[in-house]
Tab-separated table of C-alpha atoms in Angstrom:
chain	number	residue	atom	x	y	z
A	1	UNK	CA	-13.900	-0.250	-10.088
A	2	UNK	CA	-13.146	-3.779	-8.921
A	3	UNK	CA	-12.444	-5.695	-5.713
A	4	UNK	CA	-9.611	-8.025	-4.811
A	5	UNK	CA	-10.857	-11.040	-2.843
A	6	UNK	CA	-8.640	-12.796	-0.298
A	7	UNK	CA	-9.457	-15.511	2.255
A	8	UNK	CA	-9.673	-13.991	5.755
A	9	UNK	CA	-7.320	-16.526	7.262
A	10	UNK	CA	-4.850	-19.281	6.454
A	11	UNK	CA	-3.221	-21.601	8.972
A	12	UNK	CA	-0.127	-23.714	8.493
A	13	UNK	CA	2.380	-25.632	10.626
A	14	UNK	CA	6.040	-24.595	10.707
A	15	UNK	CA	8.000	-25.983	7.775
A	16	UNK	CA	4.932	-26.453	5.617
A	17	UNK	CA	3.874	-24.421	2.576
A	18	UNK	CA	1.350	-21.595	2.877
A	19	UNK	CA	-0.617	-20.417	-0.129
A	20	UNK	CA	-2.636	-17.188	-0.035
A	21	UNK	CA	-4.855	-16.353	-2.990
A	22	UNK	CA	-6.201	-13.101	-4.388
A	23	UNK	CA	-8.895	-13.048	-7.049
A	24	UNK	CA	-10.436	-10.472	-9.385
A	25	UNK	CA	-11.682	-10.417	-12.954
A	26	UNK	CA	-9.216	-7.593	-13.669
A	27	UNK	CA	-6.106	-9.571	-12.732
A	28	UNK	CA	-5.413	-11.147	-16.146
A	29	UNK	CA	-4.821	-7.590	-17.394
A	30	UNK	CA	-3.050	-6.130	-14.360
A	31	UNK	CA	-0.094	-6.944	-12.179
A	32	UNK	CA	-0.495	-7.898	-8.517
A	33	UNK	CA	1.686	-7.080	-5.542
A	34	UNK	CA	1.900	-8.514	-2.030
A	35	UNK	CA	2.621	-6.835	1.299
A	36	UNK	CA	3.383	-8.362	4.692
A	37	UNK	CA	2.234	-6.473	7.784
A	38	UNK	CA	3.149	-7.486	11.312
A	39	UNK	CA	1.267	-6.052	14.325
A	40	UNK	CA	2.072	-2.407	14.957
A	41	UNK	CA	4.288	-2.143	11.897
A	42	UNK	CA	4.027	-0.645	8.433
A	43	UNK	CA	3.461	-2.970	5.471
A	44	UNK	CA	6.491	-4.371	3.672
A	45	UNK	CA	6.506	-5.220	-0.047
A	46	UNK	CA	7.326	-8.919	-0.514
A	47	UNK	CA	6.309	-9.528	-4.158
A	48	UNK	CA	5.890	-7.118	-7.071
A	49	UNK	CA	4.728	-7.603	-10.681
A	50	UNK	CA	3.088	-10.938	-9.787
A	51	UNK	CA	6.291	-12.858	-9.100
A	52	UNK	CA	9.297	-10.562	-8.604
A	53	UNK	CA	10.945	-10.511	-5.194
A	54	UNK	CA	12.497	-7.284	-3.837
A	55	UNK	CA	16.030	-7.445	-2.550
A	56	UNK	CA	16.194	-8.562	1.055
A	57	UNK	CA	13.036	-10.694	0.887
A	58	UNK	CA	13.755	-14.378	1.631
A	59	UNK	CA	13.598	-16.831	-1.274
A	60	UNK	CA	10.836	-18.787	0.470
A	61	UNK	CA	8.431	-16.031	-0.651
A	62	UNK	CA	7.208	-16.462	-4.234
A	63	UNK	CA	4.309	-15.293	-6.358
A	64	UNK	CA	2.413	-16.699	-9.323
A	65	UNK	CA	-0.516	-15.803	-11.534
A	66	UNK	CA	-3.120	-17.893	-13.322
A	67	UNK	CA	-6.139	-16.324	-14.936
A	68	UNK	CA	-8.145	-14.297	-12.432
A	69	UNK	CA	-6.157	-15.524	-9.410
A	70	UNK	CA	-2.740	-14.641	-8.087
A	71	UNK	CA	-1.074	-16.633	-5.329
A	72	UNK	CA	1.517	-15.812	-2.690
A	73	UNK	CA	3.402	-18.953	-1.686
A	74	UNK	CA	5.570	-19.177	1.412
A	75	UNK	CA	7.655	-22.353	1.396
A	76	UNK	CA	9.023	-23.736	4.645
A	77	UNK	CA	6.967	-21.340	6.768
A	78	UNK	CA	8.684	-19.975	9.851
A	79	UNK	CA	7.141	-18.557	13.008
A	80	UNK	CA	8.324	-15.072	11.978
A	81	UNK	CA	6.116	-15.259	8.859
A	82	UNK	CA	2.965	-14.970	10.982
A	83	UNK	CA	1.417	-11.711	9.802
A	84	UNK	CA	-1.337	-10.152	7.739
A	85	UNK	CA	-0.811	-10.294	3.982
A	86	UNK	CA	-2.427	-7.896	1.514
A	87	UNK	CA	-2.607	-8.118	-2.247
A	88	UNK	CA	-2.755	-4.918	-4.288
A	89	UNK	CA	-3.306	-4.020	-7.906
A	90	UNK	CA	-3.619	-0.854	-9.980
A	91	UNK	CA	-5.216	0.065	-13.283
A	92	UNK	CA	-3.831	2.388	-15.924
A	93	UNK	CA	-5.974	5.279	-14.659
A	94	UNK	CA	-3.794	5.302	-11.560
A	95	UNK	CA	-6.408	3.836	-9.215
A	96	UNK	CA	-4.935	1.532	-6.576
A	97	UNK	CA	-6.911	-1.241	-4.854
A	98	UNK	CA	-6.018	-3.452	-1.886
A	99	UNK	CA	-7.477	-6.819	-1.022
A	100	UNK	CA	-9.130	-7.263	2.359
A	101	UNK	CA	-6.115	-9.023	3.825
A	102	UNK	CA	-5.346	-12.564	4.984
A	103	UNK	CA	-4.170	-13.408	8.479
A	104	UNK	CA	-1.501	-16.115	8.322
A	105	UNK	CA	-1.315	-18.163	11.498
A	106	UNK	CA	1.669	-20.429	12.122
A	107	UNK	CA	0.407	-23.224	14.328
B	1	UNK	CA	18.551	4.963	2.146
B	2	UNK	CA	15.141	6.514	1.501
B	3	UNK	CA	13.060	7.198	4.606
B	4	UNK	CA	9.580	8.659	5.012
B	5	UNK	CA	8.162	10.205	8.189
B	6	UNK	CA	4.553	11.241	8.758
B	7	UNK	CA	3.685	14.176	11.014
B	8	UNK	CA	0.574	16.057	12.046
B	9	UNK	CA	-2.119	16.334	14.731
B	10	UNK	CA	-3.161	13.100	16.385
B	11	UNK	CA	-6.626	14.409	17.210
B	12	UNK	CA	-9.043	16.151	14.842
B	13	UNK	CA	-12.580	17.318	15.567
B	14	UNK	CA	-15.525	16.080	13.479
B	15	UNK	CA	-16.300	18.251	10.416
B	16	UNK	CA	-12.792	19.758	10.465
B	17	UNK	CA	-9.916	19.118	8.047
B	18	UNK	CA	-7.243	16.507	8.721
B	19	UNK	CA	-3.780	17.671	7.634
B	20	UNK	CA	-0.687	15.473	7.501
B	21	UNK	CA	2.797	15.923	6.097
B	22	UNK	CA	5.292	13.315	4.938
B	23	UNK	CA	8.957	14.314	5.035
B	24	UNK	CA	11.246	12.390	2.690
B	25	UNK	CA	14.939	11.919	3.435
B	26	UNK	CA	17.614	10.216	1.371
B	27	UNK	CA	15.970	11.083	-1.956
B	28	UNK	CA	14.842	14.248	-3.728
B	29	UNK	CA	11.093	14.181	-4.459
B	30	UNK	CA	11.655	16.301	-7.572
B	31	UNK	CA	13.776	13.515	-9.101
B	32	UNK	CA	10.853	11.186	-9.719
B	33	UNK	CA	8.522	8.520	-8.331
B	34	UNK	CA	4.986	8.817	-7.046
B	35	UNK	CA	4.247	9.740	-3.432
B	36	UNK	CA	1.100	8.527	-1.782
B	37	UNK	CA	-1.088	8.104	1.268
B	38	UNK	CA	-2.702	4.926	2.597
B	39	UNK	CA	-4.773	4.506	5.755
B	40	UNK	CA	-5.820	1.650	8.022
B	41	UNK	CA	-8.784	1.949	10.421
B	42	UNK	CA	-8.374	0.126	13.737
B	43	UNK	CA	-8.563	-3.629	13.192
B	44	UNK	CA	-9.257	-3.254	9.466
B	45	UNK	CA	-7.432	-3.478	6.168
B	46	UNK	CA	-5.468	-1.030	4.049
B	47	UNK	CA	-7.195	1.676	2.012
B	48	UNK	CA	-5.415	3.693	-0.670
B	49	UNK	CA	-6.197	7.414	-0.385
B	50	UNK	CA	-4.282	8.850	-3.312
B	51	UNK	CA	-0.943	9.592	-4.961
B	52	UNK	CA	0.918	12.499	-6.474
B	53	UNK	CA	3.635	12.464	-9.103
B	54	UNK	CA	6.697	14.645	-8.530
B	55	UNK	CA	5.417	16.930	-11.306
B	56	UNK	CA	2.161	17.484	-9.407
B	57	UNK	CA	-0.265	15.131	-11.206
B	58	UNK	CA	-2.666	13.620	-8.706
B	59	UNK	CA	-4.682	10.397	-8.475
B	60	UNK	CA	-7.354	9.870	-5.835
B	61	UNK	CA	-9.490	7.030	-4.508
B	62	UNK	CA	-12.901	7.637	-6.143
B	63	UNK	CA	-14.648	7.076	-2.810
B	64	UNK	CA	-12.650	9.878	-1.142
B	65	UNK	CA	-11.965	12.167	-4.096
B	66	UNK	CA	-14.420	14.892	-3.100
B	67	UNK	CA	-12.679	15.393	0.264
B	68	UNK	CA	-8.987	14.761	-0.529
B	69	UNK	CA	-6.179	17.038	-1.635
B	70	UNK	CA	-2.585	15.837	-1.976
B	71	UNK	CA	0.153	18.347	-2.707
B	72	UNK	CA	3.940	18.374	-2.947
B	73	UNK	CA	6.499	20.908	-1.734
B	74	UNK	CA	9.769	20.094	-3.465
B	75	UNK	CA	11.612	22.914	-1.664
B	76	UNK	CA	10.996	21.149	1.654
B	77	UNK	CA	11.105	17.635	0.168
B	78	UNK	CA	7.655	16.999	1.600
B	79	UNK	CA	4.220	16.046	0.402
B	80	UNK	CA	0.951	16.579	2.234
B	81	UNK	CA	-2.558	15.228	2.701
B	82	UNK	CA	-5.682	17.209	3.461
B	83	UNK	CA	-8.950	15.384	4.164
B	84	UNK	CA	-11.935	17.621	4.744
B	85	UNK	CA	-15.200	17.154	6.650
B	86	UNK	CA	-13.856	14.284	8.722
B	87	UNK	CA	-16.015	11.918	10.764
B	88	UNK	CA	-15.238	9.112	13.198
B	89	UNK	CA	-14.946	6.798	10.170
B	90	UNK	CA	-11.738	8.631	9.222
B	91	UNK	CA	-10.038	7.489	12.432
B	92	UNK	CA	-7.075	5.418	11.280
B	93	UNK	CA	-3.334	4.963	11.070
B	94	UNK	CA	-2.193	7.032	8.108
B	95	UNK	CA	0.861	5.921	6.134
B	96	UNK	CA	2.825	7.727	3.469
B	97	UNK	CA	4.662	5.666	0.854
B	98	UNK	CA	6.770	5.940	-2.276
B	99	UNK	CA	5.169	4.587	-5.417
B	100	UNK	CA	6.986	2.998	-8.338
B	101	UNK	CA	5.041	3.137	-11.589
B	102	UNK	CA	5.408	2.577	-15.293
B	103	UNK	CA	4.661	0.248	-18.183
B	104	UNK	CA	6.058	-3.223	-18.743
B	105	UNK	CA	5.018	-4.238	-22.229
B	106	UNK	CA	1.229	-3.935	-22.311
B	107	UNK	CA	0.880	-3.861	-18.543
B	108	UNK	CA	0.809	-0.862	-16.234
B	109	UNK	CA	2.418	-1.293	-12.830
B	110	UNK	CA	2.214	0.621	-9.574
B	111	UNK	CA	3.435	-0.557	-6.213
B	112	UNK	CA	4.677	0.980	-2.963
B	113	UNK	CA	8.209	-0.002	-2.043
B	114	UNK	CA	9.074	2.369	0.813
B	115	UNK	CA	6.676	3.190	3.634
B	116	UNK	CA	6.657	5.516	6.616
B	117	UNK	CA	6.002	4.078	10.060
B	118	UNK	CA	2.516	5.565	10.170
B	119	UNK	CA	0.767	8.076	12.389
B	120	UNK	CA	-2.478	7.593	14.295
B	121	UNK	CA	-5.251	10.118	13.749
B	122	UNK	CA	-8.354	10.054	15.905
B	123	UNK	CA	-11.463	12.003	14.979
B	124	UNK	CA	-13.329	12.958	18.119
B	125	UNK	CA	-14.794	15.999	19.798
């Protein structure tokens, strides 16, 4: 199996751009997905297939992929974006893996 | 609108079997999609437990495979989780979720687009 590596924390001031990375050797061959989880709530899908945004997710959320790293970018961060963010991937055997999570703090 | 709701005992004794059910509303399980379980220990990250296709094919986390059974009851529009021989390490919030899967060119995809609110299970005597 493989692991998805995320930084434990990222801090940003309101209005700035937050970038959260997720790395694994498997990522060039697999899609990545991103979930936002606020305290006491279930995760919410914010990016799928590396860069697609589900309906209802604000345009300030975007995703990109380059080699073994995928990145979740939040442009013009708002206080309501403070949350834990998890990356996820899956291989063709059906095994699903989550990253360890990144706590986004809006200063 | 698809909704998922977890149910089951909030307290399980060590060495016993944890049993949870997820009831799906707004969509017929037999029509498609994967249906899965994810857990989150207190203060920790998400851990995928396993998934089941509407036809009954199952996929489990290798680290839990020996203790996990996921099944589906299309007549009740529910799917269930059984985790045997539990210990305190199995204490967590357990979520059920709908999985979307397929192939896009050469790439396989699987992600969870609808989640239940979660249910807390504590393992303690």
